[in-house]
């Protein structure tokens, strides 16, 4: 219920007692400014401004023996590393220390004050965010056996995650601190296990796992041209102190001192021009995002393109996506992905493939490829199963560089609010390592009673001795 409803009700009751108070009710009719601006949810109004308040809290607790990383089993893709969970016990004074745990709280609150103008709604947005995580590895002894080396305490610092102004309706101008306008969507594989390299870059295709060069301090323009076409343009990363750019090396100067180089490298990568063209309609969504980084010094140090398209045609969905980046040090990187899905009365079949490659200082690097597929079936109402596998070849120039995963999953909706998910599978590799397979099992109980509240408990155990129990709870308000 809106706060303005409470205010109106209280003042109306008081206004019935005297004519003076009744006259004041005419002023409070301006509280409808939120409705006139099309803003709903938790709001507070004045004569010409609507303040919308949103927020949320997420909590996660993990306990077990899981902080190790089974490198021999992992897939080391060009854009990131995907390793299997492992234990990493230490022995101190004849006593084995093996328990790991971590506790994390994420919270945010966002205030958006909006008023009407001749150019459309004018807003000022402030978002406060906090992440507090405490990690304990091997009961505090870490991997070295030194007391206290396995403790990482969160500081609970509240940061201003967003602070920007915007104005406009079909064309919107934004400036301040906020996220990027870049579109990196339409690129996730449809099969339920996904793909190995896709996981390493946050499920999709990308030219770097992390993006220190977009968002931040920005000036942006977004325009809806109608008929599903949207264009975006922005100048971002104006506050950059990043020394990495699009996942490629920063130009180096061996004659400089380390401190001077660090500062210059950061400055050379500041300023990223971003342009986006999007389309959504007639069963098709598509986009092209172009980026040029390090422009504020007058020289483009790096550039990149990300594109994706998804088509939905009756029982079929198809998707294709690609990313490419290059810099002025003759480094290039490309990543492509394709996926298709067919849905029938009881069955769903999906097949996906991916590949990566590029050059390092002008010399070609090995092309890496991966495939994945799955079949899903609805057994009864509320009960479904998924069978799938995925494979990846690092192709690093040596033999025995393949890794794989095969899994079976059961999903059962016990009620409208409770869902149970179980999974068994195996990771494997043909690398020359001591343990070439790792069987695992996992089960999760998820609860969504309504009101935006969600919670879950999950247990996972591996053949290599690792295990973990995870509890999650979250709630957002809008």
XYZ file of C-alpha atoms in Angstrom, residues 24-468:
445
model
C -5.987 21.893 3.500
C -7.138 18.751 1.686
C -7.019 20.663 -1.584
C -3.254 20.950 -1.261
C -2.821 17.223 -0.670
C -4.505 16.224 -3.933
C -1.036 16.826 -5.459
C -0.049 13.488 -3.944
C -1.453 11.922 -7.144
C 1.707 13.032 -8.965
C 3.006 9.417 -8.789
C -0.077 8.159 -10.626
C 0.232 10.850 -13.270
C 3.858 9.826 -13.854
C 2.918 6.141 -14.058
C 4.992 5.252 -10.995
C 3.735 2.561 -8.633
C 5.002 0.597 -5.659
C 6.298 2.114 -2.439
C 6.140 5.865 -3.049
C 6.098 9.206 -1.234
C 4.753 12.311 -2.982
C 5.069 16.064 -2.703
C 3.384 18.731 -4.800
C 5.519 18.015 -7.881
C 7.854 15.110 -7.064
C 7.370 11.360 -6.640
C 9.918 9.458 -4.583
C 9.969 5.718 -5.315
C 11.772 3.442 -2.856
C 12.946 -0.076 -3.718
C 15.377 -2.421 -2.040
C 16.286 -5.944 -1.115
C 18.331 -8.264 1.082
C 20.036 -11.540 0.156
C 21.661 -13.914 2.606
C 23.809 -16.980 1.862
C 25.585 -19.380 4.213
C 27.869 -22.225 3.101
C 29.390 -24.939 5.288
C 31.391 -28.047 4.500
C 34.772 -28.890 2.994
C 34.751 -27.142 -0.361
C 37.269 -24.326 -0.661
C 39.747 -26.343 -2.649
C 39.910 -26.308 -6.447
C 40.553 -29.559 -8.297
C 42.694 -27.999 -11.018
C 43.482 -31.276 -12.757
C 39.784 -31.780 -13.492
C 39.018 -28.225 -14.522
C 38.571 -26.677 -17.918
C 40.988 -23.781 -18.407
C 39.302 -21.702 -21.072
C 40.897 -18.633 -22.617
C 38.453 -16.291 -20.906
C 38.398 -17.949 -17.487
C 38.817 -21.129 -15.486
C 36.151 -23.675 -14.567
C 37.389 -25.947 -11.800
C 35.631 -28.722 -9.910
C 35.038 -28.166 -6.189
C 37.595 -29.963 -4.003
C 38.674 -30.170 -0.382
C 42.048 -28.817 0.772
C 42.640 -30.083 4.292
C 45.715 -29.172 6.347
C 47.347 -30.956 9.259
C 48.744 -28.886 12.136
C 50.375 -30.592 15.117
C 48.887 -33.920 14.139
C 45.324 -32.518 13.970
C 43.452 -32.289 10.674
C 41.553 -29.069 10.027
C 39.054 -29.388 7.185
C 35.829 -27.473 7.785
C 35.147 -24.401 5.616
C 32.320 -21.912 5.900
C 31.332 -18.479 4.719
C 28.476 -16.098 5.445
C 27.413 -13.325 3.077
C 24.788 -10.590 3.314
C 23.980 -8.378 0.333
C 21.637 -5.436 0.763
C 20.587 -2.455 -1.301
C 18.127 0.393 -1.232
C 17.330 2.664 -4.156
C 15.658 6.073 -4.186
C 14.328 7.551 -7.434
C 12.852 11.053 -7.273
C 10.882 11.976 -10.396
C 9.054 15.069 -11.593
C 7.523 16.027 -14.920
C 9.276 18.363 -17.363
C 8.832 19.673 -20.898
C 11.136 16.871 -22.135
C 9.545 14.046 -20.146
C 10.073 12.681 -16.627
C 13.141 14.074 -14.870
C 14.706 11.829 -12.224
C 17.528 11.719 -9.707
C 18.523 8.192 -8.641
C 20.638 7.114 -5.682
C 21.330 3.453 -4.871
C 23.166 2.395 -1.714
C 24.684 -1.093 -1.623
C 26.458 -3.219 0.945
C 28.105 -6.636 0.792
C 29.429 -8.202 3.972
C 31.116 -11.598 3.608
C 33.171 -13.542 6.112
C 35.140 -16.584 4.891
C 36.845 -19.284 6.940
C 39.082 -21.863 5.230
C 40.112 -25.016 7.117
C 38.803 -23.630 10.399
C 41.046 -20.582 10.082
C 44.322 -22.318 9.204
C 43.991 -21.756 5.455
C 46.031 -23.893 3.067
C 49.397 -23.174 4.716
C 48.539 -24.290 8.250
C 49.292 -20.837 9.692
C 46.716 -19.784 12.284
C 44.585 -16.906 11.021
C 45.676 -17.257 7.386
C 42.290 -18.742 6.493
C 40.175 -15.892 7.835
C 38.696 -13.189 5.618
C 36.355 -10.770 7.353
C 33.993 -8.421 5.548
C 34.022 -4.748 6.394
C 30.346 -4.064 5.752
C 31.109 -0.760 3.992
C 28.098 0.933 2.425
C 28.902 2.263 -1.048
C 27.026 4.466 -3.480
C 26.416 1.963 -6.253
C 24.433 4.385 -8.428
C 24.045 8.157 -8.417
C 22.760 9.705 -11.632
C 20.207 12.024 -13.194
C 18.001 11.294 -16.185
C 15.419 13.090 -18.271
C 13.217 12.054 -21.145
C 10.589 9.594 -22.286
C 11.090 7.898 -25.650
C 14.528 9.535 -25.701
C 16.305 9.538 -22.341
C 19.514 11.310 -21.345
C 21.423 9.981 -18.318
C 24.571 11.187 -16.539
C 26.363 10.186 -13.344
C 27.406 6.863 -11.843
C 25.476 3.832 -13.107
C 25.640 0.607 -15.067
C 26.433 0.294 -18.741
C 23.995 0.561 -21.638
C 25.906 -2.242 -23.392
C 23.735 -5.206 -24.333
C 25.414 -8.579 -23.776
C 22.234 -10.666 -23.985
C 20.853 -13.210 -26.450
C 23.885 -15.427 -25.896
C 23.114 -18.124 -23.305
C 22.954 -21.772 -24.441
C 19.589 -23.541 -24.091
C 20.836 -26.949 -22.819
C 20.411 -27.300 -19.065
C 24.121 -27.837 -18.236
C 25.226 -24.975 -20.451
C 28.769 -24.898 -21.880
C 32.142 -24.759 -20.119
C 33.574 -21.582 -21.635
C 30.135 -19.976 -21.501
C 30.108 -20.554 -17.724
C 33.568 -19.015 -17.419
C 32.310 -15.723 -18.861
C 29.051 -15.592 -16.886
C 27.013 -17.760 -19.265
C 27.342 -16.474 -22.800
C 30.050 -15.187 -25.105
C 32.423 -12.427 -24.081
C 35.841 -10.954 -24.707
C 36.757 -10.867 -21.009
C 35.419 -12.423 -17.837
C 35.239 -9.065 -16.035
C 34.425 -5.674 -17.509
C 36.391 -2.891 -15.816
C 35.921 -0.578 -18.770
C 32.170 0.008 -18.969
C 29.689 1.646 -16.646
C 31.035 3.787 -13.807
C 30.860 7.515 -14.525
C 28.786 7.846 -17.676
C 26.940 10.098 -20.130
C 24.281 8.103 -22.006
C 21.431 8.561 -24.475
C 18.783 5.907 -25.166
C 16.101 6.379 -27.832
C 13.119 4.180 -28.678
C 12.495 4.598 -32.423
C 9.348 2.485 -32.403
C 8.562 -0.819 -34.128
C 10.845 -2.597 -31.656
C 13.975 -0.636 -32.571
C 16.079 0.985 -29.830
C 19.382 2.816 -30.256
C 21.820 3.669 -27.474
C 24.981 5.734 -27.297
C 27.204 6.468 -24.348
C 30.524 7.668 -23.035
C 31.405 5.437 -20.078
C 34.308 4.473 -17.831
C 35.175 8.140 -17.361
C 36.482 7.404 -13.852
C 38.586 4.404 -14.906
C 41.602 3.248 -12.941
C 41.566 -0.191 -14.592
C 44.817 -1.599 -15.963
C 43.086 -4.259 -18.046
C 41.187 -3.498 -21.204
C 38.800 -5.876 -22.970
C 40.832 -8.782 -21.568
C 43.970 -7.826 -23.535
C 47.303 -6.485 -22.365
C 47.879 -2.802 -21.690
C 50.668 -1.177 -23.732
C 53.866 -1.407 -21.690
C 56.946 0.752 -21.425
C 59.906 -1.038 -19.842
C 61.779 2.218 -19.326
C 59.225 3.585 -16.899
C 59.016 2.955 -13.200
C 56.288 0.640 -11.921
C 54.389 3.379 -10.130
C 54.426 5.740 -13.092
C 53.435 2.947 -15.452
C 50.471 1.923 -13.304
C 49.092 5.456 -13.340
C 49.641 5.910 -17.073
C 48.152 2.506 -17.881
C 45.017 3.390 -15.968
C 44.743 6.756 -17.671
C 45.261 5.269 -21.123
C 42.248 3.014 -20.659
C 39.867 5.702 -19.426
C 36.853 6.576 -21.527
C 34.838 4.022 -23.512
C 32.489 4.911 -26.363
C 29.574 2.481 -26.601
C 26.931 2.193 -29.309
C 24.035 -0.273 -29.278
C 21.342 -1.209 -31.800
C 18.507 -3.442 -30.538
C 15.435 -5.030 -32.064
C 12.563 -6.921 -30.445
C 9.474 -8.101 -32.307
C 7.869 -10.835 -34.441
C 9.507 -13.611 -32.403
C 12.998 -12.155 -32.828
C 15.288 -10.315 -30.426
C 18.677 -9.099 -31.605
C 21.385 -6.593 -30.802
C 24.804 -5.325 -31.789
C 27.027 -3.601 -29.211
C 30.205 -1.801 -30.276
C 32.862 -0.475 -27.904
C 36.040 1.581 -28.264
C 38.150 2.004 -25.133
C 40.788 4.395 -23.891
C 39.632 7.341 -25.996
C 40.277 10.172 -23.524
C 43.993 10.267 -24.324
C 43.168 10.616 -28.024
C 44.254 7.074 -28.917
C 41.941 4.054 -29.077
C 43.757 1.333 -27.134
C 41.153 -1.400 -27.613
C 37.832 -2.124 -29.289
C 35.210 -4.843 -29.197
C 31.888 -6.022 -30.654
C 29.207 -8.222 -29.079
C 26.190 -9.438 -31.069
C 23.375 -11.889 -30.492
C 20.089 -12.945 -32.071
C 17.302 -15.232 -30.852
C 14.441 -16.486 -32.982
C 11.319 -18.225 -31.675
C 9.256 -20.104 -34.251
C 6.387 -22.209 -32.899
C 8.096 -25.220 -31.273
C 11.645 -24.121 -32.111
C 14.117 -21.586 -30.735
C 17.483 -20.789 -32.269
C 20.249 -18.525 -31.013
C 23.562 -17.306 -32.348
C 26.032 -14.966 -30.652
C 29.575 -13.759 -31.064
C 32.133 -11.469 -29.427
C 35.358 -10.048 -30.815
C 38.006 -7.783 -29.300
C 41.369 -6.392 -30.324
C 43.953 -3.906 -29.083
C 46.840 -1.926 -30.487
C 49.319 -4.592 -29.308
C 48.151 -7.077 -31.997
C 46.140 -9.084 -29.475
C 42.759 -10.379 -30.622
C 40.120 -12.649 -29.101
C 36.938 -14.118 -30.544
C 34.200 -16.219 -28.992
C 31.140 -17.633 -30.800
C 28.173 -19.702 -29.664
C 25.169 -21.344 -31.296
C 22.202 -23.074 -29.677
C 18.884 -24.598 -30.749
C 15.903 -25.965 -28.836
C 12.850 -27.945 -29.908
C 9.817 -28.329 -27.614
C 7.218 -31.048 -28.087
C 4.258 -32.149 -25.981
C 6.330 -33.955 -23.371
C 9.913 -33.518 -24.544
C 12.407 -30.705 -24.969
C 15.669 -31.206 -26.868
C 18.550 -28.695 -26.910
C 21.957 -28.671 -28.610
C 24.698 -26.032 -28.231
C 28.238 -25.406 -29.441
C 30.987 -22.853 -28.773
C 34.475 -21.925 -29.948
C 37.188 -19.438 -28.976
C 40.456 -18.297 -30.481
C 42.582 -15.287 -31.375
C 46.122 -13.969 -31.508
C 48.755 -13.079 -28.932
C 51.113 -10.387 -30.204
C 50.148 -11.328 -33.735
C 50.708 -15.076 -33.249
C 47.651 -17.315 -33.501
C 46.616 -19.170 -30.359
C 44.957 -22.573 -30.311
C 41.258 -22.703 -31.121
C 39.173 -24.147 -28.294
C 35.812 -25.828 -28.903
C 32.963 -27.203 -26.855
C 29.560 -28.816 -27.336
C 26.628 -29.626 -25.085
C 23.206 -31.171 -25.338
C 20.241 -32.155 -23.222
C 16.840 -33.782 -23.381
C 14.055 -32.975 -20.953
C 10.779 -34.754 -20.345
C 7.654 -33.965 -18.341
C 6.872 -37.165 -16.456
C 3.725 -35.983 -14.704
C 2.264 -32.621 -13.820
C 4.911 -30.818 -11.796
C 7.604 -33.472 -12.310
C 10.264 -33.314 -15.026
C 13.652 -34.855 -15.742
C 16.677 -33.562 -17.623
C 19.546 -35.581 -19.087
C 22.541 -33.814 -20.505
C 26.231 -33.604 -21.155
C 28.889 -31.140 -22.217
C 32.457 -31.459 -23.521
C 35.315 -29.010 -24.029
C 38.675 -29.280 -25.786
C 41.314 -26.829 -24.599
C 43.508 -27.725 -27.614
C 46.581 -26.148 -26.063
C 48.911 -27.805 -28.537
C 49.338 -30.976 -26.486
C 47.352 -34.204 -26.321
C 44.823 -35.059 -23.633
C 43.203 -31.676 -23.055
C 39.518 -32.604 -23.041
C 37.070 -32.345 -20.159
C 33.412 -33.334 -19.843
C 30.373 -33.462 -17.580
C 27.344 -35.778 -17.733
C 24.363 -35.309 -15.425
C 20.763 -36.316 -14.731
C 18.358 -33.966 -12.980
C 14.922 -34.413 -11.422
C 12.670 -31.415 -10.675
C 9.488 -31.940 -8.662
C 7.003 -29.265 -7.647
C 5.714 -30.644 -4.340
C 3.240 -27.773 -4.029
C 2.718 -24.299 -5.442
C 5.415 -22.975 -3.100
C 7.865 -25.875 -2.670
C 10.155 -27.377 -5.315
C 12.705 -30.170 -4.972
C 15.636 -30.583 -7.371
C 18.009 -33.542 -7.386
C 21.055 -34.071 -9.587
C 23.710 -36.755 -10.026
C 26.574 -36.613 -12.471
C 30.244 -36.961 -13.188
C 33.062 -34.663 -14.258
C 35.845 -36.241 -16.246
C 39.041 -35.549 -18.164
C 41.622 -37.357 -20.247
C 44.434 -35.299 -18.759
C 47.315 -37.074 -17.094
C 46.096 -36.519 -13.536
C 45.764 -38.892 -10.590
C 41.964 -38.781 -10.553
C 40.319 -38.541 -13.946
C 36.688 -38.748 -12.817
C 34.693 -37.088 -10.057
C 31.166 -38.351 -9.364
C 28.862 -36.020 -7.476
C 25.322 -35.689 -6.178
C 23.232 -32.691 -5.147
C 19.756 -32.012 -3.802
C 17.951 -28.702 -3.246
C 14.719 -27.738 -1.502
C 13.380 -24.347 -2.646
C 10.551 -22.454 -0.979
C 8.689 -19.450 -2.450
C 5.690 -18.711 -0.194
C 4.926 -15.401 -1.904
C 5.438 -11.784 -1.012
C 8.702 -11.775 -2.933
C 10.373 -14.018 -0.344
C 12.483 -16.973 -1.522
C 14.597 -19.471 0.380
C 16.471 -22.702 -0.343
C 18.671 -25.382 1.204
C 21.083 -27.347 -0.972
C 23.508 -30.155 -0.265
C 26.306 -31.273 -2.604
C 28.912 -34.029 -2.254
C 31.797 -35.093 -4.526
C 33.817 -38.265 -4.990
C 37.000 -36.300 -4.284
C 35.833 -35.711 -0.687
C 34.423 -32.212 -1.085
C 30.951 -31.431 0.227
C 28.897 -28.307 0.877
